[in-house]
PDB file of C-alpha atoms in Angstrom:
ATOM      1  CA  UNK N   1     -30.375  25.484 -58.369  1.00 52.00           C
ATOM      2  CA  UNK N   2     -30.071  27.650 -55.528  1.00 62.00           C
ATOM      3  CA  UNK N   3     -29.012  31.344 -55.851  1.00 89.00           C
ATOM      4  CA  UNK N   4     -27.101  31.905 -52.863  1.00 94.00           C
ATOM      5  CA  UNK N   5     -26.458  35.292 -53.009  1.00 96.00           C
ATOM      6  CA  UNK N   6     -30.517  36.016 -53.982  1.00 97.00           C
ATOM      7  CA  UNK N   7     -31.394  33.626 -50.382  1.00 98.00           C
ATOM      8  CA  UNK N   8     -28.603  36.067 -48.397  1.00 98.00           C
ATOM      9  CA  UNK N   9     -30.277  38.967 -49.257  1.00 98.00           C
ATOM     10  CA  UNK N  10     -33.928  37.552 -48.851  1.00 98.00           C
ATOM     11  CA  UNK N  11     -33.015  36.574 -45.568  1.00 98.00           C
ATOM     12  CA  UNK N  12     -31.397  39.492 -44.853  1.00 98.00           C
ATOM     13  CA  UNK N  13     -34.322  41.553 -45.765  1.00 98.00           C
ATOM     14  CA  UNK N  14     -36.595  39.891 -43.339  1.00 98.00           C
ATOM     15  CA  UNK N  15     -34.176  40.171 -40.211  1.00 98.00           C
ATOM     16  CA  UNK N  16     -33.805  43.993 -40.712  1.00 97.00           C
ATOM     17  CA  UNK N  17     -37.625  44.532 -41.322  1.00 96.00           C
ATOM     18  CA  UNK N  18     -38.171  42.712 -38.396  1.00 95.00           C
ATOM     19  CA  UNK N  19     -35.695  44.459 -36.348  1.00 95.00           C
ATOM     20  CA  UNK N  20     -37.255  47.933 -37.255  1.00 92.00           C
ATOM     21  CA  UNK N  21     -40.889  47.300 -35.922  1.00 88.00           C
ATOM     22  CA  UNK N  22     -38.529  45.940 -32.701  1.00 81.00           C
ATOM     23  CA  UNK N  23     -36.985  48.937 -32.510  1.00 79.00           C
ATOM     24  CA  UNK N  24     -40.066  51.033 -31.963  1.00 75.00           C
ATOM     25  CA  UNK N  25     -41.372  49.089 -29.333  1.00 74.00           C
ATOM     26  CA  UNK N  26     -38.566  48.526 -26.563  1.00 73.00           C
ATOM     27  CA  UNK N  27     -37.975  49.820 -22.809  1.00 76.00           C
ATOM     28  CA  UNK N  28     -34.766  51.738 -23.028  1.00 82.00           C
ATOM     29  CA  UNK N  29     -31.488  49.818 -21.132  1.00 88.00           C
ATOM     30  CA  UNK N  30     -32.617  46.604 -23.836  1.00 93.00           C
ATOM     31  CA  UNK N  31     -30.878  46.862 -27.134  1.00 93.00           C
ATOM     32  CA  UNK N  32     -32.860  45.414 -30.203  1.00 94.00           C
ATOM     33  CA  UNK N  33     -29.981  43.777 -32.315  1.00 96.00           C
ATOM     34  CA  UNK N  34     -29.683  42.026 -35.524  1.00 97.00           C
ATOM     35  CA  UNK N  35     -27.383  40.197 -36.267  1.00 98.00           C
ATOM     36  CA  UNK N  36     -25.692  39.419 -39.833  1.00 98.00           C
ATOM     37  CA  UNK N  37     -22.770  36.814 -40.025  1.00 98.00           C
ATOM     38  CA  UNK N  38     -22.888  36.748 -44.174  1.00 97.00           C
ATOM     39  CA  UNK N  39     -19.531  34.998 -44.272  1.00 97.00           C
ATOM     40  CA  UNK N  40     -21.093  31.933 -41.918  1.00 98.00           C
ATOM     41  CA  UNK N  41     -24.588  32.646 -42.882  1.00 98.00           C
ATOM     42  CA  UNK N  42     -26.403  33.283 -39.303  1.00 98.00           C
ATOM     43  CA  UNK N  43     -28.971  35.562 -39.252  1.00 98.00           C
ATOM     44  CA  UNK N  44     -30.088  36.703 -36.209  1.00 98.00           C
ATOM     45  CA  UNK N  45     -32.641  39.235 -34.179  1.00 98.00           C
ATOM     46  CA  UNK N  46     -32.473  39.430 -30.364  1.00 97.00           C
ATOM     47  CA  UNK N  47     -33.251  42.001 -27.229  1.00 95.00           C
ATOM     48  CA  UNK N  48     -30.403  41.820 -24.471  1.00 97.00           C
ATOM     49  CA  UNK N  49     -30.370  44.088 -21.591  1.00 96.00           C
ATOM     50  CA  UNK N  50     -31.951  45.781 -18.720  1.00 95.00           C
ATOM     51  CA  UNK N  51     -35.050  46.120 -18.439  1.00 92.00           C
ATOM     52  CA  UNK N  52     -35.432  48.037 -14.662  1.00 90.00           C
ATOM     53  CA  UNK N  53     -34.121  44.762 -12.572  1.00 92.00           C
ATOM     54  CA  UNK N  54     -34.579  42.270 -15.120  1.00 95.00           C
ATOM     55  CA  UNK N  55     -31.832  41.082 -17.216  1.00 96.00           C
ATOM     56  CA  UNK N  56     -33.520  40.406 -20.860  1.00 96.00           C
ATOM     57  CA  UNK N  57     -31.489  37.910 -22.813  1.00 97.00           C
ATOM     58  CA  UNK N  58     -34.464  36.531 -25.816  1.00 97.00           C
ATOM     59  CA  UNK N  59     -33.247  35.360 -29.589  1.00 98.00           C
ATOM     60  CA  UNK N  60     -36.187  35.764 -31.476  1.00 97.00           C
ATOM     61  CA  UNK N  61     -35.465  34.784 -35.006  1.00 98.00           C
ATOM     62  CA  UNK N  62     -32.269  32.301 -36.207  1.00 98.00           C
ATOM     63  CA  UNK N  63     -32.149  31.471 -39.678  1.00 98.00           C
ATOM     64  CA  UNK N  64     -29.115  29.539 -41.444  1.00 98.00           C
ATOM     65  CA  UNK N  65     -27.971  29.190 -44.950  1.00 98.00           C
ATOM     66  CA  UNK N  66     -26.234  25.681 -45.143  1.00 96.00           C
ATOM     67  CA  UNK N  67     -25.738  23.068 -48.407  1.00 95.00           C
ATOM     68  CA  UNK N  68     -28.103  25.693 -50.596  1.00 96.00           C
ATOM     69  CA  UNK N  69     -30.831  25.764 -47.956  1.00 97.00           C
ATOM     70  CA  UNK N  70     -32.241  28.186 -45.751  1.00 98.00           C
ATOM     71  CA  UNK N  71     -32.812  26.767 -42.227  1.00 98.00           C
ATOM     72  CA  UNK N  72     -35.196  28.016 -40.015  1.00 98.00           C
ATOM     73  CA  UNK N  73     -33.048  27.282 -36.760  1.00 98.00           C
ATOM     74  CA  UNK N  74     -35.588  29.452 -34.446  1.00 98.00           C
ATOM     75  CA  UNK N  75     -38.637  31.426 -34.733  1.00 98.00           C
ATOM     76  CA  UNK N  76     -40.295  33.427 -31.265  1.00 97.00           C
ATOM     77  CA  UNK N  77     -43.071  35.390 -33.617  1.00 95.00           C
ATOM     78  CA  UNK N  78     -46.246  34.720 -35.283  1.00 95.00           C
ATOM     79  CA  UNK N  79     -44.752  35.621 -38.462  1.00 96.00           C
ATOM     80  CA  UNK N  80     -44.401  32.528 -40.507  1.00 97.00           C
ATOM     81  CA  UNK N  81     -40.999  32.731 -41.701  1.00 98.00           C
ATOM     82  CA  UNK N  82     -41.444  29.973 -44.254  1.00 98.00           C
ATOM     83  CA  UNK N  83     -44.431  31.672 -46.240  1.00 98.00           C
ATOM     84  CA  UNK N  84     -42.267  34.956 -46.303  1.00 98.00           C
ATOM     85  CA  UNK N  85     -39.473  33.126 -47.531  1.00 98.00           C
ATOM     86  CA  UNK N  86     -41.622  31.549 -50.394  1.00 97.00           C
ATOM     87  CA  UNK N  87     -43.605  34.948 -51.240  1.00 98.00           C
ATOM     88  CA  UNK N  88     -39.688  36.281 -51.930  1.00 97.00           C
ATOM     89  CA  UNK N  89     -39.096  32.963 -54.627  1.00 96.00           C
ATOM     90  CA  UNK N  90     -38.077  30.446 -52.112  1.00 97.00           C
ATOM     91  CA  UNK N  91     -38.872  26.824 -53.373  1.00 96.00           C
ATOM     92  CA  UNK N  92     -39.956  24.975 -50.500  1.00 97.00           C
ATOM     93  CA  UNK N  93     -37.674  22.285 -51.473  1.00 97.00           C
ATOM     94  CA  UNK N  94     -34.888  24.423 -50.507  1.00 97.00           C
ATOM     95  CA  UNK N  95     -36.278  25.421 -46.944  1.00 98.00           C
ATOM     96  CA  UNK N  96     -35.867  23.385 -43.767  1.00 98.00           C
ATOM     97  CA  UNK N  97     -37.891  23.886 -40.600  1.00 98.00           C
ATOM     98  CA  UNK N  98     -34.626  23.383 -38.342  1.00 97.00           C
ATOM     99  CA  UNK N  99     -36.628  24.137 -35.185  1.00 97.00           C
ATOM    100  CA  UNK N 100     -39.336  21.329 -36.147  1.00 96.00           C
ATOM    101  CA  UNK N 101     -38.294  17.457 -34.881  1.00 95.00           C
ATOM    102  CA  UNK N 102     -36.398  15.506 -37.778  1.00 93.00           C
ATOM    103  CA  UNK N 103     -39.129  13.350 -38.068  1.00 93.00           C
ATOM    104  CA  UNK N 104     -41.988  16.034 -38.086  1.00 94.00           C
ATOM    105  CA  UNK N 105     -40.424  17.752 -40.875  1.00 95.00           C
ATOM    106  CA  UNK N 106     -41.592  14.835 -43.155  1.00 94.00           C
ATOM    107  CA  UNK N 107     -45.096  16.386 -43.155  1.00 94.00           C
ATOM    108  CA  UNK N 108     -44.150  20.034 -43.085  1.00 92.00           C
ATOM    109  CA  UNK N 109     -44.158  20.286 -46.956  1.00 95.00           C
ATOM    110  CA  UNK N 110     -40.612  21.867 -46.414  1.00 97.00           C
ATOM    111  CA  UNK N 111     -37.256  19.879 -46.964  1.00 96.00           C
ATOM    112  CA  UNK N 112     -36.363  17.584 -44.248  1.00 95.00           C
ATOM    113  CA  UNK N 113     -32.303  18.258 -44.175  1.00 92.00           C
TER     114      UNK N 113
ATOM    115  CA  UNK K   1      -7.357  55.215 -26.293  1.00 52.00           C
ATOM    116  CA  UNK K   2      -9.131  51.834 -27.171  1.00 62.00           C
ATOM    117  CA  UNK K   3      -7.749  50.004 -30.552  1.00 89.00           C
ATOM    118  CA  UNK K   4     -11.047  48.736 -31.846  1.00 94.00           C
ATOM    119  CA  UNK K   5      -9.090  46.119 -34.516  1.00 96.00           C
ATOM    120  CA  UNK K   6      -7.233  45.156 -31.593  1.00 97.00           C
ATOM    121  CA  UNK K   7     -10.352  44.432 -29.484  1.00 98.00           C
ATOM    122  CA  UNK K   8     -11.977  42.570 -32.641  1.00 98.00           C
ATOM    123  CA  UNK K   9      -9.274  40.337 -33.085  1.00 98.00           C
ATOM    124  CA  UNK K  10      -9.522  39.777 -28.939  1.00 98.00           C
ATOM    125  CA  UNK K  11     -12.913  38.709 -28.974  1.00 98.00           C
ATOM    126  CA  UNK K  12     -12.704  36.861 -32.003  1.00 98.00           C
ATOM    127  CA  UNK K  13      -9.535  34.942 -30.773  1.00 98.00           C
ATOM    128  CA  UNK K  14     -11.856  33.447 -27.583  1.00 98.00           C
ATOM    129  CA  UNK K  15     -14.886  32.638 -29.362  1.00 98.00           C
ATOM    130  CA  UNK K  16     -12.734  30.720 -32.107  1.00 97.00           C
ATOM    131  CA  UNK K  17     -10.728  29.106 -28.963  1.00 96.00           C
ATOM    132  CA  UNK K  18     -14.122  28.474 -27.431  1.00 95.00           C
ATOM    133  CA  UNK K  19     -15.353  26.772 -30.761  1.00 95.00           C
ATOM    134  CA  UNK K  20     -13.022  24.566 -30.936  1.00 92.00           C
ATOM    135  CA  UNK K  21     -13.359  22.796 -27.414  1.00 88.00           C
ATOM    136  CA  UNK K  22     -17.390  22.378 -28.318  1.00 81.00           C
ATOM    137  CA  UNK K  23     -16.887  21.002 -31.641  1.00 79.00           C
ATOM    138  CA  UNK K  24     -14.928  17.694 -30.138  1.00 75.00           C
ATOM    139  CA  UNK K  25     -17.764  17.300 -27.483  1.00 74.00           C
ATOM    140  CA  UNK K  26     -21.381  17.367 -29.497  1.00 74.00           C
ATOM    141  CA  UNK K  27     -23.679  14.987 -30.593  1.00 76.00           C
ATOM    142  CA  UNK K  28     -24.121  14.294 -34.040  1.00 82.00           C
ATOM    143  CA  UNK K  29     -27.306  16.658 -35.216  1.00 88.00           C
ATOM    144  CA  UNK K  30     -26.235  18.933 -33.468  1.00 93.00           C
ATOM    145  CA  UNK K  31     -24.140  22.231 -34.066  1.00 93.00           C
ATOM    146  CA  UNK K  32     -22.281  23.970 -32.926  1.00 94.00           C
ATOM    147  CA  UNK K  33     -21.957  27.619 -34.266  1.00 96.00           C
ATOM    148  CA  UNK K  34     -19.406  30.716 -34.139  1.00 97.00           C
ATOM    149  CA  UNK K  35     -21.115  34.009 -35.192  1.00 98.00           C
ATOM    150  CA  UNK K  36     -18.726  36.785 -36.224  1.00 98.00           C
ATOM    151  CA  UNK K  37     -20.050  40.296 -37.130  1.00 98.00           C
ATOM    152  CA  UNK K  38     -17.413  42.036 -37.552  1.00 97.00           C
ATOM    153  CA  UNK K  39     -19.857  45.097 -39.463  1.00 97.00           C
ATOM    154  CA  UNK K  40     -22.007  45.386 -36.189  1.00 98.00           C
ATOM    155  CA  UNK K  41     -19.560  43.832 -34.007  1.00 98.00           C
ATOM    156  CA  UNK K  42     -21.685  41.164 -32.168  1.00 98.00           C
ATOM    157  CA  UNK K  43     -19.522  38.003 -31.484  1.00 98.00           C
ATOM    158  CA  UNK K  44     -21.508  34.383 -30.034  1.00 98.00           C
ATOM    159  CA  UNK K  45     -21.028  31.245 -29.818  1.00 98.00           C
ATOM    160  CA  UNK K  46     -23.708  28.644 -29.261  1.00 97.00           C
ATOM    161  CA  UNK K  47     -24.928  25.148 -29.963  1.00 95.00           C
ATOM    162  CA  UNK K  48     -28.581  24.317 -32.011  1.00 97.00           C
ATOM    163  CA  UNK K  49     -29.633  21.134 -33.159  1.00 96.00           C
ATOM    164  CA  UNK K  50     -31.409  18.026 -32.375  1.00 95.00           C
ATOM    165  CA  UNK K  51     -30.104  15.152 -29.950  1.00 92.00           C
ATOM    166  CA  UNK K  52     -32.519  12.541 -29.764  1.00 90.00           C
ATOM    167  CA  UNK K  53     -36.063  13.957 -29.562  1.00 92.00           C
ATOM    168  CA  UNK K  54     -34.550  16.741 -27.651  1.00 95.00           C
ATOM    169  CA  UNK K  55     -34.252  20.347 -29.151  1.00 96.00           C
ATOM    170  CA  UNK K  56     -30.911  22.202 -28.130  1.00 96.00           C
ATOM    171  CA  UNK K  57     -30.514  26.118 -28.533  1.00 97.00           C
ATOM    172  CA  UNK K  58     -27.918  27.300 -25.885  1.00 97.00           C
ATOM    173  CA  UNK K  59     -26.019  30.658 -26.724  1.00 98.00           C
ATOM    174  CA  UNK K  60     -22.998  30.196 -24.146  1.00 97.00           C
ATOM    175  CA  UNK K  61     -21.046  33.462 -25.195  1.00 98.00           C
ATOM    176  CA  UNK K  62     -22.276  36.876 -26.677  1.00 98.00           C
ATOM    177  CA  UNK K  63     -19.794  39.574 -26.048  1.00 98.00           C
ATOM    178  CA  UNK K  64     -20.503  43.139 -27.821  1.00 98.00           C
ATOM    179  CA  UNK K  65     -18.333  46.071 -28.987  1.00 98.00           C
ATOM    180  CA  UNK K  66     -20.250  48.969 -28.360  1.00 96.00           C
ATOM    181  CA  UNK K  67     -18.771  53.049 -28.221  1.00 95.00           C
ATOM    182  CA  UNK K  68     -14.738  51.266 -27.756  1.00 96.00           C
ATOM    183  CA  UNK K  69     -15.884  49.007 -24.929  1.00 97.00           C
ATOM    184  CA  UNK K  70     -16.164  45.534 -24.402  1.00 98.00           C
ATOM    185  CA  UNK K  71     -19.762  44.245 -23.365  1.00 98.00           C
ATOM    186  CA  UNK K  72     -20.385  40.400 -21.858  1.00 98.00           C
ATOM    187  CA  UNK K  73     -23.752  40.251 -22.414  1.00 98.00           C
ATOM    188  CA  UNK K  74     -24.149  36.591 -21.541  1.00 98.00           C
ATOM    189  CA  UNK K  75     -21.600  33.731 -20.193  1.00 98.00           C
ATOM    190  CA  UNK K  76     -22.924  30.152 -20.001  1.00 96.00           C
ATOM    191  CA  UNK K  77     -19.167  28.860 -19.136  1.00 95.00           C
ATOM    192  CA  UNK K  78     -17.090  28.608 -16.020  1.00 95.00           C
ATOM    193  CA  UNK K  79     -14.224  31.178 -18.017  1.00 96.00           C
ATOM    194  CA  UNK K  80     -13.788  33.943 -16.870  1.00 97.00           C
ATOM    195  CA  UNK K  81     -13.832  35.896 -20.313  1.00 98.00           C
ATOM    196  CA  UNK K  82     -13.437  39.525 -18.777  1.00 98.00           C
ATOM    197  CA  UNK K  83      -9.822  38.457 -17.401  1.00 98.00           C
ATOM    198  CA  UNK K  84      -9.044  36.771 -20.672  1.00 98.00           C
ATOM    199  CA  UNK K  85      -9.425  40.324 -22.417  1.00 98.00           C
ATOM    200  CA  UNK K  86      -7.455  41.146 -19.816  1.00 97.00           C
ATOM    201  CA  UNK K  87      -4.642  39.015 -20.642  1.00 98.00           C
ATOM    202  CA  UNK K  88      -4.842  39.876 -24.135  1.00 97.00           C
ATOM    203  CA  UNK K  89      -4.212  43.406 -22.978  1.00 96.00           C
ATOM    204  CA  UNK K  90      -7.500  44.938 -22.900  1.00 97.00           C
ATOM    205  CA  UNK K  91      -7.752  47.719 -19.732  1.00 96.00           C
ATOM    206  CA  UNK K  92     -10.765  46.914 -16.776  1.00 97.00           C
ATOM    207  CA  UNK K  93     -12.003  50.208 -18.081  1.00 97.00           C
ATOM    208  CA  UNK K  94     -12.633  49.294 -21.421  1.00 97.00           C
ATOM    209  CA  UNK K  95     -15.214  45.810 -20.253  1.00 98.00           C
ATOM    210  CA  UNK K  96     -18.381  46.017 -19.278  1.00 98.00           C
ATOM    211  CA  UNK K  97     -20.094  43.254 -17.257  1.00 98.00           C
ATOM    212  CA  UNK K  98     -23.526  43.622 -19.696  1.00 97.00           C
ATOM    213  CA  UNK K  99     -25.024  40.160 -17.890  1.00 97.00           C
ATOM    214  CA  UNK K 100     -24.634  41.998 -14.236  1.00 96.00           C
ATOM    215  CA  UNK K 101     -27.240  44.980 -13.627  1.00 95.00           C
ATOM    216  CA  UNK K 102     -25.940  48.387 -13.602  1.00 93.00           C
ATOM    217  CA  UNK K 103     -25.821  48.557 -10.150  1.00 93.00           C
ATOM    218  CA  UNK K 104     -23.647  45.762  -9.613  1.00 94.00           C
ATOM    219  CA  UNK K 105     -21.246  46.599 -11.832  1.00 95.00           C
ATOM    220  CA  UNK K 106     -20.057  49.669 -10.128  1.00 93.00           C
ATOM    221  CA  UNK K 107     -17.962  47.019  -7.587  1.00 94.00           C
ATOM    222  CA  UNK K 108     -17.055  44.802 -10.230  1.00 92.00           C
ATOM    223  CA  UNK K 109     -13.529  46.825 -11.088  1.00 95.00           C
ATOM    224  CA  UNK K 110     -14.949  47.061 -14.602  1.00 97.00           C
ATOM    225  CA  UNK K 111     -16.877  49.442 -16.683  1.00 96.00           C
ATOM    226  CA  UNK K 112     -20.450  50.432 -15.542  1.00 95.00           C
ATOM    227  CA  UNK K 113     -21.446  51.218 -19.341  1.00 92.00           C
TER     228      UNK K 113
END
């Protein structure tokens, strides 16, 4: 069974230590943000702003908690968020590669909904 | 003197009006999401899921409370969400047109940052 609370703060801990190796390495005008919606359960980390006459708009990491399970909704890094997840005590039965095709999650290993 | 509960409840009021449109008009798979962070006061609203063999991840809204003003970082709609804050009662002084450069937005009648 699925310990909500334990999968908030798992997922929580992987935004924010994402977010500080972000913060170290922007242009100033962009703002690195994370973003924690606990009473939803979105997790997000994103740049958004100026970068000299660029506009920067980039989500890099969404995860979801829905029905027990920790969806992987969007992922714009080499880190593989599903192996972090499991190193915490994840069951891979409870994660769900969101940004992978319906049908390719079948032979992910990970949950399928 | 900018009420920031005041603002909160602003924002919150149009992406929870803007939620509800979307949620009569999407495809089954996929969803369509309201993020409230009230703690770090970043407010979307955008739609992720799959329809067909087609991944969808469109954020339509973000809008920002940053140092008592109100940022638009990014508007995917045909609303005009700085006069809506208006209407609520928010003053042009108080928004700030995040999704136009900084140069631009000295003749937008808003904010410049």
């Amino acid at each position: 069974m699925a310990n909500l609370d334990q999968y908030r703060k798992f997922v929580q801990e992987i935004i924010i230590e994402l977010h500080g190796y972000n913060q170290g390495n922007l242009n100033q005008g962009v703002d690195s943000q994370m973003i924690l919606d606990t009473d939803r359960d979105h997790y997000l980390l994103l740049d958004v702003g100026w970068q000299d006459k660029k506009y920067v708009y980039a989500v890099f990491v969404h995860i979801d908690i829905k029905d027990g399970k920790i969806w992987i909704q969007r992922n714009n890094t080499e880190i593989n968020l599903a192996e972090r997840l499991q190193v915490k005590g994840v069951s891979s039965s409870d994660i769900v590669l969101g940004l992978h095709s319906p049908f390719l999650r079948q032979f992910s290993g990970y949950a399928i909904a």
